[in-house]
Short mmCIF file of C-alpha atoms in Angstrom, two decimals:
data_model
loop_
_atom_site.label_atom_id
_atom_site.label_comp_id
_atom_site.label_asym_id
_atom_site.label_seq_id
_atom_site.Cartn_x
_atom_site.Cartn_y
_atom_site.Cartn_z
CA UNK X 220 19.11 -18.16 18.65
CA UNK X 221 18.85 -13.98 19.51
CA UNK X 222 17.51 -12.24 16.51
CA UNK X 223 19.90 -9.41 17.07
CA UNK X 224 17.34 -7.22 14.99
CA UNK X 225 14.57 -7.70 16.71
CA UNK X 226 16.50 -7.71 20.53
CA UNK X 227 17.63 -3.88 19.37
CA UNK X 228 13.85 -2.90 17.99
CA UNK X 229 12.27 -4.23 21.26
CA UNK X 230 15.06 -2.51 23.23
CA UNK X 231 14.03 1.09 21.66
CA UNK X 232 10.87 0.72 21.75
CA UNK X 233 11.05 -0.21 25.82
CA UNK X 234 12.98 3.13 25.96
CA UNK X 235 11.45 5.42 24.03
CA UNK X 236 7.38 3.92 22.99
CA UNK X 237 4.99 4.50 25.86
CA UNK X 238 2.76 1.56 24.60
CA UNK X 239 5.42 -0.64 24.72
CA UNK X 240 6.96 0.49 28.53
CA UNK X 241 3.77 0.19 30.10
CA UNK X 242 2.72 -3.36 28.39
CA UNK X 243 6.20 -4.68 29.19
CA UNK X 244 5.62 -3.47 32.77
CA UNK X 245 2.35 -4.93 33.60
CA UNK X 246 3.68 -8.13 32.09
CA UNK X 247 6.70 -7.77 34.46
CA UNK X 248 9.22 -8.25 31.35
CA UNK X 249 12.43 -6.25 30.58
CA UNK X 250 13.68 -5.81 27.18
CA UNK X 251 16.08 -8.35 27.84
CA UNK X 252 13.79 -11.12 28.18
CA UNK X 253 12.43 -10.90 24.59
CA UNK X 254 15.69 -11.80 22.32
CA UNK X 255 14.44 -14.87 19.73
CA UNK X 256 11.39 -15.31 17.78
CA UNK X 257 10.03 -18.03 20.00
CA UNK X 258 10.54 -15.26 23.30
CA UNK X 259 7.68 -12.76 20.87
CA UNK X 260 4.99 -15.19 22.35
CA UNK X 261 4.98 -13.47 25.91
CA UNK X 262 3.69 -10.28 24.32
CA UNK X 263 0.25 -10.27 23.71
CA UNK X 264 -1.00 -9.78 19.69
CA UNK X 265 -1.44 -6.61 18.72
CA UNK X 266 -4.70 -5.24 16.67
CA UNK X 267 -5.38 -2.22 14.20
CA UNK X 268 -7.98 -1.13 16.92
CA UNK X 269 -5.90 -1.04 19.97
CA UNK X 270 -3.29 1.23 17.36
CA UNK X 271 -6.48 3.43 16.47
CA UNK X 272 -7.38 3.64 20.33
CA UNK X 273 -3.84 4.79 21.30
CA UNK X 274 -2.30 6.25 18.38
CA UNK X 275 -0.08 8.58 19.60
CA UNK X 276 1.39 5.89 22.22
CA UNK X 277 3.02 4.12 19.71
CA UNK X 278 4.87 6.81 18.32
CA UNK X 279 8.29 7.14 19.37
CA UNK X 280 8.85 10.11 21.94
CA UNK X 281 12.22 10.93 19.71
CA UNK X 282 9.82 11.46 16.98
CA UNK X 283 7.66 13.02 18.58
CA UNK X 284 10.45 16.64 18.83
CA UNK X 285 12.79 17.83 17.10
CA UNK X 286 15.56 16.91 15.32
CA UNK X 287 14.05 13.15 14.34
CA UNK X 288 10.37 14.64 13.69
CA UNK X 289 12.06 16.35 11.35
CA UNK X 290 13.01 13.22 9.23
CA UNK X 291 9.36 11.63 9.82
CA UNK X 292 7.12 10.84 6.70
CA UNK X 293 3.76 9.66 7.10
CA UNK X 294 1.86 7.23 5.42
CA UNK X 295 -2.02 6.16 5.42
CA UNK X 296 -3.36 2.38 5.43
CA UNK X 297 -4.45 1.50 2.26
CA UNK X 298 -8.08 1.34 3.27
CA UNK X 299 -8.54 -1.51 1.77
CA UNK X 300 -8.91 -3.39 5.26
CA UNK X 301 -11.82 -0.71 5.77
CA UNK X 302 -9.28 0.59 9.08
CA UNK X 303 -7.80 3.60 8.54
CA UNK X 304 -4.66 4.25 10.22
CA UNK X 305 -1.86 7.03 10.19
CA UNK X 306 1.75 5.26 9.87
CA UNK X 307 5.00 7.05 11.18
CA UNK X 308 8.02 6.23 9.83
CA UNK X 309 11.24 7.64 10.12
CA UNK X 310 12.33 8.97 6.34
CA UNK X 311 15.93 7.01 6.43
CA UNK X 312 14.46 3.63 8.45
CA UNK X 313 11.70 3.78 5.33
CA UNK X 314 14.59 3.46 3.13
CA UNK X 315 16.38 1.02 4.63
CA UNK X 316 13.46 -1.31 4.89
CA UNK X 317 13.38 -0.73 1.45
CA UNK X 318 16.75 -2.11 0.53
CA UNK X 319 16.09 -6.27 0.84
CA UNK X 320 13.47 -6.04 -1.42
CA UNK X 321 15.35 -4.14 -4.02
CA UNK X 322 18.12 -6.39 -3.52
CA UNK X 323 15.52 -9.34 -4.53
CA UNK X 324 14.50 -7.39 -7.61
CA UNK X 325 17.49 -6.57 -8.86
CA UNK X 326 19.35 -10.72 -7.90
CA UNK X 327 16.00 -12.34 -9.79
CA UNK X 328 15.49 -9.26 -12.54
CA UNK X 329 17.57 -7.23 -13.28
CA UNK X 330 15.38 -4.24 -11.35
CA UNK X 331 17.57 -1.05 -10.34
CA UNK X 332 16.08 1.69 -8.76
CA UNK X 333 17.18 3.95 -11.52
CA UNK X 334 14.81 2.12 -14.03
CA UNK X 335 11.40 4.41 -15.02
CA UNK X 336 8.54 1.98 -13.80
CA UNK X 337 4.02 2.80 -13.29
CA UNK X 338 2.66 3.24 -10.49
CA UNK X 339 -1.04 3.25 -9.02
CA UNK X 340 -2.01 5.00 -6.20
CA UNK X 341 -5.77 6.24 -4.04
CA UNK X 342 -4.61 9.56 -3.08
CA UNK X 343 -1.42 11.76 -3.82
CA UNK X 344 -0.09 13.44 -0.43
CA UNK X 345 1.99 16.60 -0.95
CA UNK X 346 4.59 15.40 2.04
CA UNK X 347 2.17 14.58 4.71
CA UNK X 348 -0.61 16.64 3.36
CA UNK X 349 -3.27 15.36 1.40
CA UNK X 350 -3.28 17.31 -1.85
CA UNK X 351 -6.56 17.65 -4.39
CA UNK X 352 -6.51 14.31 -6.30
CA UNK X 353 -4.79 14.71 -9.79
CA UNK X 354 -5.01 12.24 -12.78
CA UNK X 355 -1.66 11.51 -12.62
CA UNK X 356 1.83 12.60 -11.40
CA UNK X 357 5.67 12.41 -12.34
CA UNK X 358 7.49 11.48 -8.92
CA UNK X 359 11.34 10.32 -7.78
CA UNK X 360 13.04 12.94 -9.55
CA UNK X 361 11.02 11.75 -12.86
CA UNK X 362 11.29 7.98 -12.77
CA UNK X 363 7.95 7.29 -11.48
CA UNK X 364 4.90 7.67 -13.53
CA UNK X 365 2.24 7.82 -10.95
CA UNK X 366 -1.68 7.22 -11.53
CA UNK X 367 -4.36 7.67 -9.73
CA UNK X 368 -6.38 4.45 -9.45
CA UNK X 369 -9.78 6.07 -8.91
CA UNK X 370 -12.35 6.19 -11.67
CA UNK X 371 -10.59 4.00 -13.60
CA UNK X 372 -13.69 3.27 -16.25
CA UNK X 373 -13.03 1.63 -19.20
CA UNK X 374 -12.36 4.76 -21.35
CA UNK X 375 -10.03 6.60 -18.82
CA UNK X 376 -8.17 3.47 -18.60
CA UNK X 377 -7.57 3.49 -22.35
CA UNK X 378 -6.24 7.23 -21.89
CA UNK X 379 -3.29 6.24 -19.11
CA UNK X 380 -2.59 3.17 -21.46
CA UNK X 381 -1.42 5.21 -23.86
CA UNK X 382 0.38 7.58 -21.65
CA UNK X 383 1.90 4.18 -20.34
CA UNK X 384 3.13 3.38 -23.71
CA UNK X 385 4.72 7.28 -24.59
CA UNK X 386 6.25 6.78 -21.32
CA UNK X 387 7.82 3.65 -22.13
CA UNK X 388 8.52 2.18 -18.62
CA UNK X 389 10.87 -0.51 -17.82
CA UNK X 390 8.49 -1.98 -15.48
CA UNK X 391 4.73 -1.76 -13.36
CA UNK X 392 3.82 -2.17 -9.54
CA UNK X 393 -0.14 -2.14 -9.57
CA UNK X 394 -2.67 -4.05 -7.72
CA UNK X 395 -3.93 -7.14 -9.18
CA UNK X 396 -7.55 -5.68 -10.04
CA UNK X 397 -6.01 -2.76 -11.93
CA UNK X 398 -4.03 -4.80 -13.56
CA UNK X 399 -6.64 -6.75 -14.70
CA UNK X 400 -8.52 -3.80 -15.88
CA UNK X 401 -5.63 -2.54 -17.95
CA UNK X 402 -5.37 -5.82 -19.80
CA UNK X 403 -9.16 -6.95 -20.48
CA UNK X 404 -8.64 -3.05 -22.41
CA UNK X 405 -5.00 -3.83 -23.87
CA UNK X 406 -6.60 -7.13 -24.87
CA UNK X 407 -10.11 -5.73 -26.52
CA UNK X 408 -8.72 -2.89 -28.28
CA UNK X 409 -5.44 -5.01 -29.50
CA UNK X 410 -3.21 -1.97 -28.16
CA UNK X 411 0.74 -2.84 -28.27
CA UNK X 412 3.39 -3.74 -25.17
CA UNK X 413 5.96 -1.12 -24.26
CA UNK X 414 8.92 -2.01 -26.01
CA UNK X 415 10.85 -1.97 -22.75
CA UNK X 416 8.21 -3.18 -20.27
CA UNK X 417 9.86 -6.50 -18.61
CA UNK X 418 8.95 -6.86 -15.10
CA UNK X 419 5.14 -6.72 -13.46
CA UNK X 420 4.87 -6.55 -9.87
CA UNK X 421 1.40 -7.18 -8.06
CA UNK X 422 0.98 -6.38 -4.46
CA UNK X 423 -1.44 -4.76 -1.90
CA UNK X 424 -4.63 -7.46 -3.03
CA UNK X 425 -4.88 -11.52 -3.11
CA UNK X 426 -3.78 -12.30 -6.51
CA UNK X 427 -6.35 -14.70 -8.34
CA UNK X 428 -5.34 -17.49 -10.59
CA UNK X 429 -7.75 -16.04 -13.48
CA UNK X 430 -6.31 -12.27 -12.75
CA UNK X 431 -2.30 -13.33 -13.14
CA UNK X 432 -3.56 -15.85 -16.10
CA UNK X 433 -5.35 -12.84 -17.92
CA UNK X 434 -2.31 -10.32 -17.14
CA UNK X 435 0.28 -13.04 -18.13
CA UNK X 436 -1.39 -13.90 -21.27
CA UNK X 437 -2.00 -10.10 -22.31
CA UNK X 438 2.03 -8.71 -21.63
CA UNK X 439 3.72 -11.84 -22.54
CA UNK X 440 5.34 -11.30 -18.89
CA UNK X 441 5.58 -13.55 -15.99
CA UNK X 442 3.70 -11.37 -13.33
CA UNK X 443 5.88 -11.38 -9.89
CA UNK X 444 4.12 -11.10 -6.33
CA UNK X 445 5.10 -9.27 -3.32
CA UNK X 446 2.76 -9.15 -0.14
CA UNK X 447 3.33 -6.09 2.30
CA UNK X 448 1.87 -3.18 3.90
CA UNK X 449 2.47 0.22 5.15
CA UNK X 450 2.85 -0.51 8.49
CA UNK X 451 6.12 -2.76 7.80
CA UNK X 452 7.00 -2.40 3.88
CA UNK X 453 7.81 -5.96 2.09
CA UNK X 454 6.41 -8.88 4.00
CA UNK X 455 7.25 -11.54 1.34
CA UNK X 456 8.51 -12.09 -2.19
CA UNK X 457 7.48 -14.17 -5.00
CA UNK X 458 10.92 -16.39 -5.89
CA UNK X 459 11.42 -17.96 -9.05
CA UNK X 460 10.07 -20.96 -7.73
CA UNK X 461 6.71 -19.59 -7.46
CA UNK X 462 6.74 -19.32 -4.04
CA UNK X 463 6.43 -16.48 -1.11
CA UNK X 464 9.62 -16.18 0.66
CA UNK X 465 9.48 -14.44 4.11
CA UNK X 466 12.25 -11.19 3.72
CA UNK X 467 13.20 -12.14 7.02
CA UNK X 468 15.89 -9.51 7.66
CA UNK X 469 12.59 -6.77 7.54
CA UNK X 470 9.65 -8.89 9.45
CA UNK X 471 9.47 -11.13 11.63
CA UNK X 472 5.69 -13.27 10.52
CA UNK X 473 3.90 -15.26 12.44
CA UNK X 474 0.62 -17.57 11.50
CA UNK X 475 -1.85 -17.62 14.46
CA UNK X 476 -4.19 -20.22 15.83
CA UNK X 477 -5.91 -20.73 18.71
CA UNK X 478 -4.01 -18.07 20.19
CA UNK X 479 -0.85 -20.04 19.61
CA UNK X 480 1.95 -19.62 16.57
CA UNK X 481 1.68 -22.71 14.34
CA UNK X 482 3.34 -23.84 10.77
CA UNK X 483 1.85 -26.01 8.47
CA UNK X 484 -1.43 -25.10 9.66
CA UNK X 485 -3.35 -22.09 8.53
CA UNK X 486 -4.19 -19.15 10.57
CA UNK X 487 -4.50 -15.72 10.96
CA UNK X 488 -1.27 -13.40 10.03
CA UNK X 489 1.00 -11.14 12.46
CA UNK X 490 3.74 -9.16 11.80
CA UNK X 491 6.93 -7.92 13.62
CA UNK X 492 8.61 -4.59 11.75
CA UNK X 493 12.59 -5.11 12.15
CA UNK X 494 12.92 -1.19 10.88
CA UNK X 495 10.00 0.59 11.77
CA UNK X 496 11.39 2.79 14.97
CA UNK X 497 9.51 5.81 14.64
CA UNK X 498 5.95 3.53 14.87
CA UNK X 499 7.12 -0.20 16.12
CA UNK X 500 4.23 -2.55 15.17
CA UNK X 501 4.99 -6.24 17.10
CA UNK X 502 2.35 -9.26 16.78
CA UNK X 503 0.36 -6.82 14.70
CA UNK X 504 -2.53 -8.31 12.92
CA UNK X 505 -2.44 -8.05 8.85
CA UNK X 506 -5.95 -8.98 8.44
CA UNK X 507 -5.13 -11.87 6.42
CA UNK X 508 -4.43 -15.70 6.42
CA UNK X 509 -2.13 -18.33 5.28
CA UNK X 510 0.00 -21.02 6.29
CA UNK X 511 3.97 -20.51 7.50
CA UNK X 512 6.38 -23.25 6.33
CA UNK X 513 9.75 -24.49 6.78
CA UNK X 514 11.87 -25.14 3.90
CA UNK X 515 15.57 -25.69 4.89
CA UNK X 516 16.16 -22.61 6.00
CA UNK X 517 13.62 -20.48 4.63
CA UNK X 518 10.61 -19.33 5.69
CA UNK X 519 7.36 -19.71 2.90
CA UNK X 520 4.52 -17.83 3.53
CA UNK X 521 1.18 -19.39 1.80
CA UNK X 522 -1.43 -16.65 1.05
CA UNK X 523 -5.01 -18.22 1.57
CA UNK X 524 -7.16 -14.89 1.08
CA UNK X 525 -6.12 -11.37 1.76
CA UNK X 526 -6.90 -7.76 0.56
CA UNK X 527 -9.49 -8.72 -2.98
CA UNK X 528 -11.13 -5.87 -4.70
CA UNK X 529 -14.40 -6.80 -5.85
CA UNK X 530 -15.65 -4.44 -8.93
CA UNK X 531 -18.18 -1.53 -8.96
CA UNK X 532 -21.59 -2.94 -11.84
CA UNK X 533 -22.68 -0.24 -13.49
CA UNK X 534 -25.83 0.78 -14.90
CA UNK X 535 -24.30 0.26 -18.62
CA UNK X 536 -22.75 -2.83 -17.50
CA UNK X 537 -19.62 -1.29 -17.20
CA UNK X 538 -16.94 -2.13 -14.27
CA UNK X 539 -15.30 0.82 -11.88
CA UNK X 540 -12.93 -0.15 -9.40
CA UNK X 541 -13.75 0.16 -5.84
CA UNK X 542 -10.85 2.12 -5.24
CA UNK X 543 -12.94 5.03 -5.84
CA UNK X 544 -14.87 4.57 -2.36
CA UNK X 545 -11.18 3.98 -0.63
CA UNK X 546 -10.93 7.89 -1.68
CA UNK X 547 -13.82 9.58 -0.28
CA UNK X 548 -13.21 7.75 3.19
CA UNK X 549 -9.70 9.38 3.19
CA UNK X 550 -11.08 12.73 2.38
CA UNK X 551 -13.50 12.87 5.07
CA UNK X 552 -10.97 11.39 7.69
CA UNK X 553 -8.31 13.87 6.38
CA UNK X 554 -11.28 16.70 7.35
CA UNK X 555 -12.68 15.37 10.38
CA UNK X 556 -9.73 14.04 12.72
CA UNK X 557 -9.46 10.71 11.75
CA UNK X 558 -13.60 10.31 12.66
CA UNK X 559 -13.91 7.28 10.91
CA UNK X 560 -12.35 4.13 12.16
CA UNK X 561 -13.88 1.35 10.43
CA UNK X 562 -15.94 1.10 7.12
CA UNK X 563 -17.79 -1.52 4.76
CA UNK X 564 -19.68 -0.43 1.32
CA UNK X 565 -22.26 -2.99 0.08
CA UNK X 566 -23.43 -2.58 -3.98
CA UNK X 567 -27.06 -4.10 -2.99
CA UNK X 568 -28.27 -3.06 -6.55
CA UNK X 569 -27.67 -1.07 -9.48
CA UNK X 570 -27.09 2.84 -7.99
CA UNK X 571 -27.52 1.76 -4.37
CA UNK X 572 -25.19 1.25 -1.84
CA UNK X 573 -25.51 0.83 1.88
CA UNK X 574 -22.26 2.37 3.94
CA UNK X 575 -21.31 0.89 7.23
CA UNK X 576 -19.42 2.68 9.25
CA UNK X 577 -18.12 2.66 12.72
CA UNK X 578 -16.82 6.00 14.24
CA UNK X 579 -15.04 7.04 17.44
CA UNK X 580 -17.52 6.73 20.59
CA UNK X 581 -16.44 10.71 21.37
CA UNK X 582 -17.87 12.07 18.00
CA UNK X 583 -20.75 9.98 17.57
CA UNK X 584 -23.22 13.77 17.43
CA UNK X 585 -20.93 14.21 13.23
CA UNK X 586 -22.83 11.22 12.31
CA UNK X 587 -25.29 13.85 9.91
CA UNK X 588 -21.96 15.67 8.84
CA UNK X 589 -20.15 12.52 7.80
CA UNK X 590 -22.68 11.74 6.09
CA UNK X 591 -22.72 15.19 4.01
CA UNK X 592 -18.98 15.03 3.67
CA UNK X 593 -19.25 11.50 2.42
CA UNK X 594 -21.32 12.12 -0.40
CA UNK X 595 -19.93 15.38 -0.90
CA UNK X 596 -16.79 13.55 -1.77
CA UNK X 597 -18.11 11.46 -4.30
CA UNK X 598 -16.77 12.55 -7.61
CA UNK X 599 -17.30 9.87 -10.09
CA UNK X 600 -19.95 11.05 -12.46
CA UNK X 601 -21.30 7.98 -13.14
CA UNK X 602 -22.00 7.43 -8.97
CA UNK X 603 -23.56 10.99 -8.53
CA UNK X 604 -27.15 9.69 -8.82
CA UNK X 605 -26.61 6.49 -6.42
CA UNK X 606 -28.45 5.90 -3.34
CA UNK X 607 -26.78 5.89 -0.34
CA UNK X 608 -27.98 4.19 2.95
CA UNK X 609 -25.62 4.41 5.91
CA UNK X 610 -25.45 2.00 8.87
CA UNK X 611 -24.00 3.16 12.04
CA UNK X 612 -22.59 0.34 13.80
CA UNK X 613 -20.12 -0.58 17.21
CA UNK X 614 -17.64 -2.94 15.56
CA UNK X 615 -17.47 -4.61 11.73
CA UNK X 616 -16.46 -8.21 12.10
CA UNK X 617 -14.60 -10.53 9.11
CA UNK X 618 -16.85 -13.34 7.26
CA UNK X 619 -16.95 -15.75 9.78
CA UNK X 620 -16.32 -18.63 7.21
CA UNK X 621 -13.89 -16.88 5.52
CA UNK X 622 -11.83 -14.88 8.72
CA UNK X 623 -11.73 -12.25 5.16
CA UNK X 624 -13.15 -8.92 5.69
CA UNK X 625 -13.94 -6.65 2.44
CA UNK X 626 -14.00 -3.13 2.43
CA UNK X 627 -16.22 -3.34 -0.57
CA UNK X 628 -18.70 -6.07 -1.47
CA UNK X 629 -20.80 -6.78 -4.92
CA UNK X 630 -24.10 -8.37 -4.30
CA UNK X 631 -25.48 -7.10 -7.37
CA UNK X 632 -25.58 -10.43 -9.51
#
């Protein structure tokens, strides 16, 4: 059956997405020949690195000029695949991709977009400029209390708890480890619920069984998962029956093995935006695995690992996210065009850390100032006396038992 969505996406971008003209040539395809899900597999998958190689080519040339580069917002991978990427969307497509997954908040929860809600973010971009890094921020005309999820020690996190609580939100979107975080301190310290607080969303990390049993158990709240990323928005959403459901009228997913799209069998995950015209990402790679079913007719994505944050050991024993290392990378990218395309941060022992890092082939002579700029950058206190061993390398591959890549991993035991 045509997937009328994805026939008019694949029709734009063969009109106005170099990338996708030329592949669709040398394949000898027209738009027309790629109309259902099943006609996706004669395009070729798409990677993060072939993206990073040819950035610009992806990019709409309507969005590229005036008016419609007018309307364009930008947005950053999280880093937490270690690729860092710069995302295009077009500011009223953004919304609209936007709109099925409010829809699912609202039919299951009660969740308007008028409700004041927490937020946790790496860096805080003034438009499409990166801005100095602020403890928190008010956003969306005052209904969003924004924090910044670096640093987040155990003191500091006792500080936005009770900002949390004056606040009074009617519900949080964090990332399972900060979540985690907040309520081993809620727990400790015996600190009270906001009276309103009735919805927790977790996204942007695998959620662990001992993580949503912890945060459960702390807020009294059934915790409520949605996978997704910048490049396409909401992938999935956690349904009452516990399961992922695929928001099909936004992505298009596929689970990949052996080069071929399977179900019931797990795999590697691809993506198809339905909204994304300013930046169209088709067959691209998440990163992660799982298994695609079919129930009736829904679509059930299984989650077997994905984006986990692994915890900072410090010297007192305490734990600091590893959000704070997603931070300095995004700094010194910001500063030196984009120079780093690939990173992994090892904790080999208490105040040492070796850095891997892969950089474009055409700026391998910054290698000394990246360096600089990287530990420049490093503003925890409690880090400013760690050793720091950097490892120049050509590619950074996934655990090959896993098919998981980490941007940060704790061997300290």
């Amino acid at each position: 059956m045509e997937n009328k969505n994805l026939s008019d996406l694949i029709n734009y971008a063969a009109t106005h997405v170099e990338y996708y003209r030329e592949l669709l040539n040398s394949l000898d395809l027209k738009a027309g020949d790629i109309k259902t899900v099943e006609d996706l597999q004669k395009l070729p998958l798409l990677t993060k690195s072939i993206v990073q190689g040819r950035h610009d080519s992806f990019v709409s040339d309507e969005h590229q000029k005036f008016p419609k580069n007018e309307n364009v917002i930008i947005k950053r991978t999280s880093g937490s695949t270690g690729k860092y990427l710069k995302i295009f969307w077009d500011y009223k497509d953004d919304i609209k991709s936007l709109i099925p997954l409010w829809i699912l908040r609202n039919r299951y929860h009660s969740i308007s977009p008028a409700m004041k809600f927490c937020s946790f973010y790496s860096v805080c971009y003034d438009g499409n400029k990166i801005i100095n890094l602020v403890d928190k921020e008010l956003v969306q005309g005052g209904r969003n209390l924004a924090f910044s999820k670096i640093g987040l020690t155990y003191e500091r996190i006792k500080e936005i708890y009770r900002e949390i609580l004056e606040f009074n939100p009617e519900w949080l979107m964090l990332q399972p480890s900060v979540a985690y975080l907040i309520a081993e301190v809620v727990k400790n310290e015996k600190l009270p619920i906001p009276s309103s607080l009735k919805y927790f969303e977790l996204s942007g990390e695998y959620l662990f069984d001992e993580y949503r049993k912890t945060i459960e158990e702390t807020f009294g709240i059934k915790t409520v998962n949605m996978y997704g990323c910048n490049e396409t928005n909401e992938i999935a959403y956690e349904y009452p029956d516990g399961k992922l459901h695929v928001i099909s009228n936004n992505v298009i997913v596929e689970v990949i093995k052996d080069n071929k799209t399977v179900y019931d069998e797990e795999g590697d995950i691809y993506v198809t935006s339905l909204k994304n015209y300013a930046m169209p990402f088709i067959r691209y790679e998440t990163g992660d695995r799982g298994i695609l079913h079919k129930e009736n007719k829904e679509l059930i994505l299984e989650l077997k690992s994905g984006r986990a944050s692994d915890f900072i050991l410090l010297e007192n024993g305490e734990k600091l996210n590893s959000y704070v290392f997603e931070n300095i990378l995004e700094y010194t990218n910001e500063n030196m065009s984009t120079v780093i395309k690939q990173f992994q941060i090892i904790q080999t022992d208490i105040n040492k850390f070796t850095v891997n890092l892969v950089i474009r082939s055409d700026y391998s002579g910054w290698k000394e100032a990246v360096e600089e700029s990287f530990i420049q950058n490093v503003k925890e206190e409690k880090l400013k006396n760690a050793e720091w061993k950097f490892v120049w390398m050509d590619n950074i591959c996934p655990n090959p038992e896993t098919g998981k890549f980490k941007f940060f991993i704790n061997n300290v035991k």
